[in-house]
């Protein structure tokens, strides 16, 4: 598997107009996939693509390569897939040859990678773990986050509720640890935006919902009282897909199903996004998903910094990426940038359903003294991250 | 296509009424409706839509031949440039365009069309007489903005994701320089007889001015609208008035057009127009400016001297390009 998908570092012979540019630069990045079996779900309708994340990284390298060809900069991606017990060693080996590591590793492995001596001075990008702790007390100075956090996810949903004046939310929390963490994030966001705590039930049904949803779900949702939106905390979309239209009250669902906050989704097409979608589709033969977008954004951020700084020195690139001068055109209608207090990529969060974008947070009217995007996720005073300077 | 009503498609009743009411012919502005696959023709005397012309899929860039004998339209999703008879609205023939043509510029020789192929990172050069592809030039990702110098010697392609203006020598059809601009360049125009090149950057929120001779940056124009978050100030299309003393810059979702002094690069004014303003065209004496408003599905007619919007005209969905046509 190792090095399976190397992209040629030098493009075809059309390096035009680079004569006047400075010294040639060669940038190598690594995509590290940690091969964990996906959480078991009742339905197999949405299998996790084998190249999830990696395809986004490959597209970013291609994008960077095109730009770099005019500047004498070249980009290369090495891709590694390793089981969890071997991932640390794999990361160590990769970091010896490449200072930029994009990975779908999750905490605590992710922090262990960032803490290795080999990772000092490297730039590591988290594309898959939405944990708030990674943006808070568990942050690392060499660890950036280009996927959205649970806090951003939940804040987007809460802003929607406030804007629509849907003042009452109900919540079903899945049984897994990550679902509980998401439920906590939802409760936090509702409080943050002045909404009442939701009526909450923890999911306990263990029958095969493919057959029994119409019998089980009305009963289960009876105890929630009246509400405007039923939020489903179910990151693997295990039970959530069986809830809509089976609730005892005729109310919409949101969260894992229905109205979904996303980092990216195939229905995002405004702001030139259709072009990114089509480039990705040509490359990967499937729709672009959250982790693909996060990996794309990570390596595009590196490429943008290399282009502007004209250097491959990670310290110089890190400083530039955290400066006011950095802006990434991320096809979401606003320039994206990194939070100086925890390395999170600021970005709008589309709220989508199966066929279209419903709204895009930050929603109109949610203001912030620094940047409206900071109404989503851990703002500076809320983040307990000490590893970043600001 | 079934989504268009037959009446809108041919515009016959409207056109007939116009003919009866105003026997004198009027100048026009043609608007491409990206999501309706039509062109709305604005009659500049009545300020009404006089004709709706069906064209290929996802029409965006539009321009007329230098003698106005034909109109060229980028039908992006049909992967073609359509050549249209301006009098009848009939598609005469199609030109090879490369994949996904978005925007183009016609060289002063009235013969060479430089087309940005958005999905392909290529600029295609087409000879409109022989109807053949003369050259394809590799450019950055998502080429869009196209400009040609008044002497026809230099063509510019800007690429949205590569964030560059690519300078093409039209004699060799090769790139001779690349200049970085702020994020997501959208539109380019030569100014002051070709001495300057202006490039707008949508996400960067700026317009960069270059010296054509040296390709050095002369200045950068920024916009500051009270009450509108800087992230929403996204310069896209722009045009110069007749004597090039002023530039009018569409600011996208800020829903305003900025009036920029082309000498000092200072912003003098902001004019409120429709939602997500894209491109624009002047009338004959430059007393009126018509802007396309992508989200609100209309165009705004601006009184240039008063710097005020005077009328909104409903057109099709996602109006994108605008081109002036004199009718004598």
XYZ file of C-alpha atoms in Angstrom:
718
model
C 0.000 0.000 0.000
C 2.805 2.369 0.843
C 3.636 4.916 -1.832
C 0.970 3.448 -3.987
C -0.366 6.641 -5.359
C 2.581 8.872 -5.959
C 1.851 11.731 -8.261
C 4.662 12.679 -10.525
C 6.536 15.602 -9.125
C 7.198 17.276 -12.422
C 4.419 18.096 -14.812
C 4.562 17.680 -18.534
C 6.766 19.941 -20.576
C 4.708 23.041 -20.457
C 6.490 24.857 -17.666
C 5.748 28.237 -19.076
C 6.815 31.595 -17.836
C 8.769 30.420 -14.829
C 12.073 31.802 -15.954
C 11.838 34.983 -13.965
C 10.902 33.205 -10.748
C 13.099 32.342 -7.805
C 14.732 29.036 -7.026
C 12.782 25.922 -7.757
C 11.013 24.361 -4.813
C 9.945 20.799 -4.345
C 7.280 20.062 -1.757
C 6.458 16.548 -0.607
C 3.377 15.850 1.475
C 2.072 12.620 2.949
C -1.433 11.265 3.157
C -1.625 8.836 6.081
C -4.727 6.701 6.269
C -5.313 4.776 9.461
C -7.060 1.615 8.480
C -9.797 1.275 11.073
C -12.868 -0.800 10.324
C -15.870 1.539 10.051
C -18.405 1.428 12.875
C -20.977 -1.287 12.207
C -24.274 0.124 10.965
C -27.665 -1.376 10.267
C -27.574 -0.296 6.667
C -24.748 -0.620 4.186
C -26.240 1.880 1.777
C -23.377 4.320 2.163
C -20.117 2.415 2.205
C -17.045 4.435 3.147
C -14.984 4.907 -0.021
C -11.592 3.297 0.169
C -9.944 6.538 -0.989
C -11.913 8.838 1.341
C -9.708 11.812 2.142
C -6.885 10.620 -0.041
C -8.697 11.638 -3.214
C -9.038 15.175 -1.849
C -5.331 15.264 -1.083
C -4.552 14.086 -4.599
C -6.751 16.775 -6.124
C -5.061 19.488 -4.048
C -1.647 18.282 -5.171
C -2.829 18.437 -8.778
C -4.203 21.931 -8.240
C -0.968 23.022 -6.567
C 1.060 21.427 -9.308
C -0.684 23.432 -12.006
C -0.020 26.672 -10.161
C 3.487 25.579 -9.264
C 4.343 24.866 -12.880
C 4.225 28.609 -13.548
C 6.485 29.332 -10.585
C 9.045 26.561 -10.649
C 7.398 24.825 -7.677
C 6.632 21.122 -7.743
C 4.455 19.032 -5.452
C 4.410 15.370 -4.670
C 2.126 13.219 -2.542
C 3.139 10.000 -0.901
C 0.258 7.962 0.433
C 0.400 5.496 3.271
C -2.223 3.221 4.712
C -1.476 1.549 8.041
C -3.405 -0.314 10.713
C -3.695 1.647 13.982
C -0.915 -0.273 15.702
C 1.527 0.547 12.927
C 0.393 4.094 12.196
C 2.853 5.778 14.528
C 5.814 4.077 12.924
C 4.449 4.859 9.484
C 4.046 8.518 10.401
C 7.574 8.591 11.779
C 8.973 7.213 8.539
C 6.886 9.599 6.457
C 7.925 12.669 8.417
C 11.552 11.998 7.697
C 10.942 12.671 4.037
C 8.030 15.079 4.117
C 7.218 17.871 6.528
C 3.541 18.020 5.622
C 1.313 15.248 6.898
C -2.410 15.013 6.233
C -4.155 12.255 8.092
C -7.446 10.725 9.099
C -5.903 9.514 12.361
C -7.964 10.323 15.415
C -7.076 11.199 18.977
C -5.171 9.926 20.927
C -3.120 8.520 18.021
C -3.199 11.920 16.326
C -1.642 13.610 19.341
C 0.917 10.831 19.644
C 1.957 11.496 16.051
C 2.204 15.221 16.706
C 4.284 14.607 19.842
C 6.977 12.514 18.138
C 10.384 14.194 17.906
C 10.204 13.674 14.137
C 7.058 15.800 14.052
C 8.687 18.828 15.598
C 8.585 21.544 12.997
C 6.261 19.520 10.776
C 2.764 20.638 9.828
C 0.131 18.003 10.527
C -3.453 18.334 9.345
C -6.381 16.645 11.049
C -9.159 15.956 8.564
C -11.336 13.436 10.382
C -11.489 13.951 14.137
C -14.094 16.554 15.117
C -13.192 16.412 18.838
C -13.410 19.735 20.617
C -10.552 18.711 22.923
C -8.154 18.698 19.947
C -9.028 22.378 19.458
C -8.850 22.993 23.199
C -6.757 21.579 25.984
C -5.512 18.717 23.778
C -4.244 20.946 20.949
C -0.728 20.808 19.525
C 1.229 23.657 17.935
C 2.054 21.568 14.867
C -1.496 20.303 14.422
C -3.984 22.113 12.178
C -7.635 21.157 11.700
C -9.277 21.533 8.324
C -12.358 19.420 9.046
C -15.142 21.048 11.038
C -15.299 20.434 14.786
C -18.360 19.163 16.634
C -18.706 22.668 18.039
C -18.877 24.182 14.528
C -21.318 21.498 13.433
C -23.618 22.095 16.377
C -23.323 25.890 16.232
C -24.458 25.864 12.602
C -27.566 23.909 13.553
C -28.257 26.144 16.555
C -27.963 29.289 14.411
C -30.510 27.824 12.033
C -32.928 27.153 14.900
C -32.535 30.702 16.182
C -32.997 32.249 12.762
C -36.134 30.229 12.069
C -37.407 30.841 15.598
C -37.636 27.140 16.178
C -37.090 27.577 19.847
C -37.601 23.995 20.993
C -35.242 21.240 19.996
C -35.334 17.590 20.989
C -32.316 15.336 20.895
C -31.669 11.653 20.453
C -28.124 10.657 21.345
C -26.589 7.506 19.951
C -24.932 4.996 22.244
C -21.363 5.410 21.045
C -18.836 7.603 22.732
C -18.577 9.964 19.770
C -22.360 10.326 19.638
C -22.400 11.260 23.306
C -19.710 13.842 22.630
C -21.795 15.222 19.788
C -24.876 15.358 22.016
C -22.850 17.348 24.554
C -21.741 19.707 21.773
C -25.362 20.184 20.703
C -26.472 20.992 24.242
C -23.595 23.437 24.539
C -24.487 25.177 21.271
C -28.151 25.551 22.116
C -27.172 27.202 25.393
C -24.595 29.374 23.584
C -27.271 30.765 21.281
C -29.825 31.278 24.036
C -32.045 28.290 23.354
C -33.504 25.996 25.964
C -31.751 22.679 26.635
C -33.323 20.015 24.430
C -35.529 17.202 25.627
C -33.114 14.299 25.295
C -33.384 10.557 24.980
C -30.540 8.145 24.549
C -30.994 5.671 21.747
C -31.554 2.171 23.067
C -33.520 0.343 20.437
C -31.656 -2.743 19.299
C -34.138 -4.326 16.932
C -33.501 -4.286 13.208
C -34.933 -0.907 12.330
C -35.023 -1.761 8.673
C -38.076 -3.818 9.583
C -39.341 -2.245 12.752
C -38.870 1.528 12.470
C -42.540 2.248 11.943
C -43.391 0.421 15.147
C -40.447 1.421 17.327
C -39.774 5.062 16.452
C -43.252 6.476 17.232
C -43.079 4.850 20.643
C -39.550 6.001 21.260
C -40.229 9.614 20.287
C -43.376 9.866 22.409
C -41.467 10.867 25.499
C -39.830 13.901 23.896
C -42.787 16.243 24.274
C -43.380 18.917 21.685
C -40.463 20.302 19.706
C -39.662 22.059 16.423
C -36.686 19.997 15.282
C -35.531 16.580 16.354
C -31.729 16.488 16.338
C -30.083 13.128 15.778
C -26.591 12.688 17.232
C -25.373 9.686 15.268
C -22.048 10.239 13.539
C -22.027 6.868 11.759
C -25.642 7.319 10.621
C -26.535 4.019 12.209
C -30.071 4.572 13.522
C -30.693 8.142 12.305
C -31.772 7.206 8.795
C -34.788 5.332 10.193
C -36.220 8.191 12.261
C -37.607 10.637 9.672
C -41.365 10.267 9.017
C -41.665 7.761 11.846
C -41.719 10.248 14.702
C -44.952 10.482 16.631
C -45.172 14.206 15.875
C -44.999 15.453 12.289
C -41.731 17.346 12.735
C -38.515 17.601 10.737
C -35.312 15.916 11.794
C -31.789 17.316 11.648
C -28.237 16.399 12.517
C -27.214 13.052 11.078
C -30.247 12.976 8.769
C -32.635 15.534 7.340
C -31.061 18.937 7.845
C -27.356 18.093 8.062
C -24.496 20.487 8.888
C -21.535 19.494 6.712
C -18.006 20.526 5.932
C -18.755 19.554 2.350
C -21.408 17.673 0.440
C -22.254 16.935 -3.171
C -25.143 19.428 -3.084
C -22.807 22.384 -2.466
C -22.641 24.108 -5.841
C -22.653 27.852 -5.272
C -19.580 30.079 -5.267
C -17.917 28.140 -8.041
C -18.148 24.932 -6.009
C -19.559 23.129 -9.035
C -16.095 23.392 -10.556
C -14.404 21.789 -7.573
C -17.068 19.080 -7.557
C -16.522 18.376 -11.217
C -12.713 18.294 -10.919
C -13.049 15.927 -7.997
C -15.554 13.734 -9.816
C -13.221 13.447 -12.800
C -10.382 12.384 -10.523
C -12.126 10.075 -8.083
C -15.225 8.916 -9.935
C -17.452 9.674 -6.972
C -18.839 12.620 -4.977
C -16.616 14.709 -2.756
C -17.222 14.163 0.958
C -16.236 15.890 4.197
C -12.820 14.281 4.617
C -12.002 14.782 0.942
C -12.712 18.475 1.268
C -10.722 18.755 4.492
C -7.721 17.020 2.927
C -8.040 19.177 -0.175
C -8.194 22.345 1.935
C -5.154 21.256 3.972
C -2.893 20.792 0.980
C -4.325 23.764 -0.866
C -3.483 25.831 2.217
C 0.077 24.521 2.049
C 0.190 25.248 -1.688
C -1.208 28.742 -1.229
C 1.401 29.461 1.448
C 4.257 28.084 -0.690
C 3.070 30.207 -3.624
C 2.851 33.408 -1.615
C 5.934 32.963 0.588
C 7.982 31.357 -2.171
C 9.510 29.004 0.372
C 9.066 25.450 1.605
C 10.273 26.178 5.125
C 7.520 24.872 7.418
C 8.127 27.535 10.064
C 7.771 30.319 7.512
C 4.695 28.657 6.028
C 3.117 28.151 9.441
C 3.693 31.810 10.296
C 2.147 32.889 7.002
C -0.828 30.546 7.358
C -1.589 32.054 10.752
C -1.159 35.649 9.556
C -3.781 38.094 8.331
C -2.308 37.864 4.852
C -3.389 34.240 4.418
C -6.662 33.552 2.666
C -7.814 30.400 0.970
C -10.483 30.428 -1.722
C -12.407 27.376 -0.594
C -15.545 27.572 -2.763
C -17.711 28.521 0.198
C -18.252 32.177 -0.629
C -15.795 33.628 1.878
C -12.041 33.547 2.298
C -10.973 30.761 4.653
C -8.245 31.315 7.228
C -6.795 29.646 10.300
C -7.618 30.521 13.888
C -4.492 31.732 15.556
C -5.497 30.253 18.900
C -5.932 26.620 17.873
C -5.151 26.061 14.191
C -8.764 25.420 13.165
C -9.640 26.391 9.584
C -12.380 29.000 9.722
C -15.062 28.043 7.253
C -18.751 28.364 6.545
C -20.826 25.291 7.401
C -23.503 24.459 4.831
C -26.764 23.020 6.163
C -27.975 20.577 3.561
C -30.613 17.988 2.838
C -30.440 15.240 0.272
C -31.114 17.482 -2.682
C -29.936 21.003 -1.909
C -28.249 23.451 0.419
C -30.844 24.863 2.821
C -28.674 27.552 4.388
C -25.053 28.293 5.032
C -23.819 29.233 8.488
C -22.806 31.750 9.707
C -26.367 32.841 9.065
C -27.321 36.446 8.465
C -27.352 38.404 11.686
C -24.814 36.359 13.628
C -22.127 38.932 14.079
C -18.678 38.801 15.560
C -16.198 41.540 16.370
C -13.390 39.779 14.483
C -14.865 37.513 11.832
C -18.405 36.216 11.449
C -16.954 32.758 10.862
C -15.870 32.810 14.492
C -19.500 32.510 15.542
C -18.979 28.844 14.620
C -16.875 26.656 16.890
C -14.473 27.480 19.671
C -13.856 31.189 19.806
C -10.671 32.522 21.336
C -11.992 32.891 24.899
C -13.617 29.449 24.754
C -10.584 27.543 23.586
C -8.297 26.156 26.256
C -5.530 25.615 23.737
C -2.219 26.783 25.156
C 0.117 25.427 22.476
C -0.749 28.234 20.051
C 0.659 31.618 20.882
C -2.399 33.796 20.665
C -36.461 22.048 -23.231
C -39.762 21.782 -21.483
C -38.953 24.210 -18.682
C -39.283 27.182 -20.987
C -42.749 28.356 -21.867
C -43.341 28.739 -25.585
C -44.196 32.392 -25.189
C -41.011 33.259 -23.356
C -39.082 31.209 -25.791
C -39.902 33.233 -28.823
C -40.879 36.469 -27.185
C -43.147 37.078 -30.135
C -46.035 38.868 -28.426
C -43.697 41.206 -26.595
C -41.622 41.941 -29.657
C -44.717 42.622 -31.729
C -46.090 45.014 -29.176
C -42.787 46.835 -29.073
C -42.732 47.212 -32.829
C -46.196 48.696 -32.864
C -45.495 51.058 -30.007
C -42.052 52.272 -31.028
C -41.393 52.165 -34.737
C -37.872 53.578 -34.265
C -35.297 50.866 -33.673
C -33.523 50.979 -30.361
C -30.097 49.957 -29.157
C -29.953 46.804 -27.110
C -28.121 45.109 -24.285
C -27.974 41.342 -24.424
C -28.014 39.428 -21.154
C -27.098 35.729 -20.818
C -29.251 33.826 -18.320
C -27.009 31.077 -16.999
C -29.725 28.916 -15.442
C -32.394 29.450 -18.107
C -30.407 28.792 -21.283
C -31.673 32.008 -22.788
C -30.630 35.521 -23.681
C -32.805 38.423 -22.582
C -32.545 41.348 -24.966
C -33.059 44.675 -23.229
C -34.440 47.463 -25.392
C -32.543 50.560 -24.290
C -35.307 52.971 -25.262
C -38.154 51.330 -23.420
C -35.920 49.632 -20.829
C -37.944 46.450 -21.247
C -37.098 42.947 -22.345
C -37.945 42.950 -26.038
C -36.842 39.441 -26.958
C -35.898 36.205 -25.235
C -33.619 34.048 -27.338
C -33.117 30.346 -26.629
C -29.457 29.330 -26.719
C -27.309 26.378 -25.622
C -26.841 25.158 -22.087
C -25.543 27.457 -19.371
C -24.786 30.580 -21.416
C -22.236 32.863 -19.781
C -19.721 34.928 -21.758
C -21.221 37.066 -24.532
C -19.672 39.477 -27.003
C -20.396 40.920 -30.418
C -18.180 40.974 -33.478
C -16.395 44.317 -33.792
C -18.808 45.197 -36.628
C -21.770 43.786 -34.635
C -22.612 41.427 -37.490
C -22.883 38.446 -35.152
C -23.059 37.693 -31.437
C -20.854 35.065 -29.812
C -22.146 33.217 -26.766
C -20.329 30.721 -24.541
C -22.775 27.851 -24.054
C -20.697 26.365 -21.258
C -22.474 23.054 -20.692
C -22.957 22.503 -24.409
C -19.169 22.854 -24.784
C -19.543 25.248 -27.664
C -19.527 28.877 -28.695
C -22.696 29.763 -30.565
C -22.734 32.345 -33.326
C -26.022 34.202 -33.413
C -27.617 36.510 -35.939
C -28.393 39.596 -33.843
C -31.380 40.621 -35.935
C -33.235 37.327 -35.913
C -31.773 35.703 -32.810
C -31.124 32.536 -34.830
C -28.103 30.398 -34.066
C -26.153 30.503 -37.343
C -23.528 27.936 -36.448
C -21.335 26.803 -33.623
C -17.617 27.162 -33.065
C -15.305 24.613 -31.523
C -14.536 25.991 -28.104
C -12.822 23.371 -26.013
C -14.560 22.034 -22.946
C -16.706 24.258 -20.731
C -16.128 27.682 -22.310
C -16.916 30.306 -19.696
C -15.646 33.634 -20.894
C -13.846 34.881 -23.979
C -12.495 37.903 -25.707
C -12.466 38.781 -29.403
C -9.174 40.142 -30.745
C -9.298 43.503 -32.525
C -8.713 41.644 -35.811
C -12.367 40.522 -35.458
C -11.137 37.034 -36.192
C -9.465 35.374 -33.224
C -11.559 34.417 -30.256
C -9.653 33.615 -27.045
C -11.767 31.301 -24.910
C -11.252 30.341 -21.252
C -12.061 26.647 -20.781
C -12.942 26.606 -17.138
C -12.911 22.861 -16.508
C -9.802 22.202 -18.547
C -7.183 24.756 -17.451
C -6.791 25.741 -21.078
C -7.247 28.847 -23.197
C -8.461 27.925 -26.677
C -7.824 30.203 -29.644
C -10.429 29.887 -32.388
C -10.441 31.444 -35.839
C -14.046 32.518 -36.333
C -13.662 32.573 -40.112
C -12.160 29.158 -40.686
C -14.029 27.891 -37.613
C -10.944 25.997 -36.516
C -8.884 25.843 -33.344
C -5.650 27.751 -33.874
C -4.005 26.956 -30.543
C -4.615 25.690 -27.045
C -2.585 27.231 -24.257
C -2.196 25.583 -20.859
C -3.078 28.032 -18.121
C -3.901 27.791 -14.402
C -6.863 26.068 -12.784
C -10.286 27.461 -13.643
C -9.431 30.110 -16.202
C -12.068 32.798 -16.441
C -11.130 36.442 -16.894
C -10.110 37.304 -20.479
C -8.761 40.561 -21.862
C -7.030 41.686 -25.025
C -4.799 44.728 -25.399
C -6.091 47.378 -27.828
C -3.233 46.609 -30.243
C -4.123 42.934 -30.112
C -0.618 41.881 -29.118
C -1.353 40.638 -25.606
C -4.162 38.459 -24.310
C -4.726 37.863 -20.613
C -6.268 34.821 -18.998
C -6.832 34.860 -15.256
C -7.178 31.583 -13.394
C -9.390 31.425 -10.353
C -7.672 28.731 -8.313
C -4.118 29.392 -9.469
C -4.603 33.086 -8.654
C -2.658 34.398 -11.597
C -2.914 36.558 -14.653
C -1.273 34.712 -17.544
C 0.135 37.009 -20.228
C -0.146 35.504 -23.701
C 1.800 36.715 -26.725
C -0.726 36.532 -29.559
C 1.978 36.168 -32.174
C 3.413 32.975 -30.689
C 0.271 31.960 -28.727
C 2.551 31.334 -25.754
C 2.609 32.619 -22.213
C 5.403 35.129 -21.659
C 4.643 36.138 -18.063
C 2.588 35.109 -15.044
C 1.667 37.533 -12.305
C 0.151 36.548 -8.968
C -2.940 38.371 -7.785
C -5.188 37.965 -4.756
C -7.510 34.993 -4.407
C -9.959 34.046 -7.118
C -9.312 36.439 -9.977
C -12.467 36.856 -12.034
C -12.136 39.573 -14.609
C -9.449 41.479 -16.476
C -9.480 44.620 -18.630
C -6.829 46.729 -20.253
C -7.053 50.439 -19.472
C -5.538 53.697 -20.659
C -4.977 52.625 -24.216
C -3.430 49.377 -23.083
C -0.885 50.897 -20.707
C -2.502 49.266 -17.675
C -4.078 45.922 -16.898
C -6.704 45.677 -14.180
C -7.594 42.342 -12.554
C -10.347 41.803 -9.983
C -9.980 39.208 -7.198
C -13.269 37.982 -5.841
C -12.152 36.335 -2.603
C -9.203 38.668 -2.108
C -11.618 41.599 -2.319
C -9.260 43.689 -4.430
C -8.528 44.976 -7.922
C -4.842 44.893 -8.855
C -3.478 47.318 -11.443
C -0.435 46.299 -13.488
C 1.842 48.223 -15.790
C 1.495 46.404 -19.102
C 5.025 47.058 -20.264
C 6.802 45.691 -17.186
C 3.990 43.602 -15.669
C 4.842 45.351 -12.402
C 2.112 46.049 -9.913
C 1.129 49.726 -9.879
C -1.493 49.633 -7.206
C -4.233 47.752 -5.484
C -7.784 48.952 -5.026
C -9.654 47.963 -1.869
C -13.282 48.521 -1.025
C -14.833 49.501 2.252
C -18.608 49.570 2.448
C -20.098 50.690 5.707
C -22.274 47.989 7.254
C -21.088 45.225 4.941
C -18.605 42.653 6.165
C -15.377 42.801 4.123
C -15.693 39.086 3.318
C -18.830 39.859 1.337
C -17.178 42.541 -0.764
C -16.211 40.456 -3.775
C -15.156 42.363 -6.884
C -16.015 40.525 -10.090
C -16.886 42.194 -13.401
C -15.914 45.775 -14.142
C -15.984 48.261 -17.002
C -14.442 51.630 -17.760
C -16.485 54.609 -18.856
C -15.762 56.121 -22.254
C -12.760 58.278 -21.401
C -11.566 55.752 -18.829
C -11.611 58.320 -16.048
C -13.806 56.013 -14.019
C -14.087 52.294 -13.466
C -17.330 50.669 -12.367
C -16.663 47.534 -10.331
C -19.348 44.958 -9.473
C -18.946 43.818 -5.860
C -20.890 40.536 -5.992
C -22.803 39.729 -2.786
C -22.170 43.230 -1.438
C -24.907 44.199 -3.944
C -23.130 47.406 -4.928
C -21.127 48.740 -7.835
C -18.082 50.769 -6.821
C -17.137 53.883 -8.768
C -13.349 54.050 -8.894
C -11.246 56.964 -10.044
C -8.988 55.330 -12.601
C -6.230 57.922 -12.061
C -5.945 57.886 -8.280
C -7.351 54.340 -7.767
C -9.594 55.819 -5.063
C -13.163 54.644 -4.635
C -15.472 57.617 -5.080
C -18.864 56.067 -4.622
C -20.937 52.935 -4.155
C -24.161 52.369 -6.067
C -26.767 49.971 -4.680
C -27.906 47.442 -7.303
C -29.444 43.928 -7.265
C -28.236 40.832 -5.472
C -24.860 39.300 -6.363
C -23.963 41.702 -9.111
C -21.772 40.082 -11.758
C -21.086 41.866 -15.017
C -22.234 44.989 -16.791
C -22.445 46.908 -20.053
C -22.833 50.566 -20.982
C -25.249 52.034 -23.495
C -24.017 54.011 -26.512
C -23.094 57.297 -24.826
C -22.232 55.667 -21.501
C -25.017 57.524 -19.751
C -26.553 54.241 -18.614
C -24.943 51.177 -17.115
C -26.778 47.848 -16.983
C -25.623 45.310 -14.351
C -26.501 41.628 -14.161
C -27.629 40.491 -10.713
C -27.166 36.734 -10.427
C -29.208 36.025 -7.329
C -32.114 38.410 -7.843
C -32.577 37.375 -11.477
C -32.761 40.915 -12.769
C -30.631 43.669 -14.204
C -30.217 47.112 -12.702
C -30.124 50.182 -14.918
C -27.818 52.797 -13.411
C -27.855 56.480 -14.311
C -24.116 57.000 -14.639
C -24.078 60.785 -14.081
C -26.344 60.600 -11.049
C -24.637 57.405 -9.852
C -28.017 55.972 -8.952
C -30.042 52.940 -9.922
C -33.079 54.020 -11.917
C -34.749 50.740 -12.814
C -34.719 46.990 -12.273
C -35.710 44.743 -15.141
C -36.605 41.122 -14.544
C -34.720 38.788 -16.865
C -34.076 35.007 -16.674
C -32.480 33.017 -13.887
C -28.847 33.742 -12.980
C -28.209 36.583 -15.407
C -24.441 36.519 -16.024
C -22.980 38.332 -19.039
C -23.970 41.620 -20.657
C -23.086 43.027 -24.063
C -24.118 46.216 -25.829
C -25.459 46.177 -29.382
C -25.998 49.405 -31.349
C -28.916 49.310 -33.759
C -28.746 51.862 -36.544
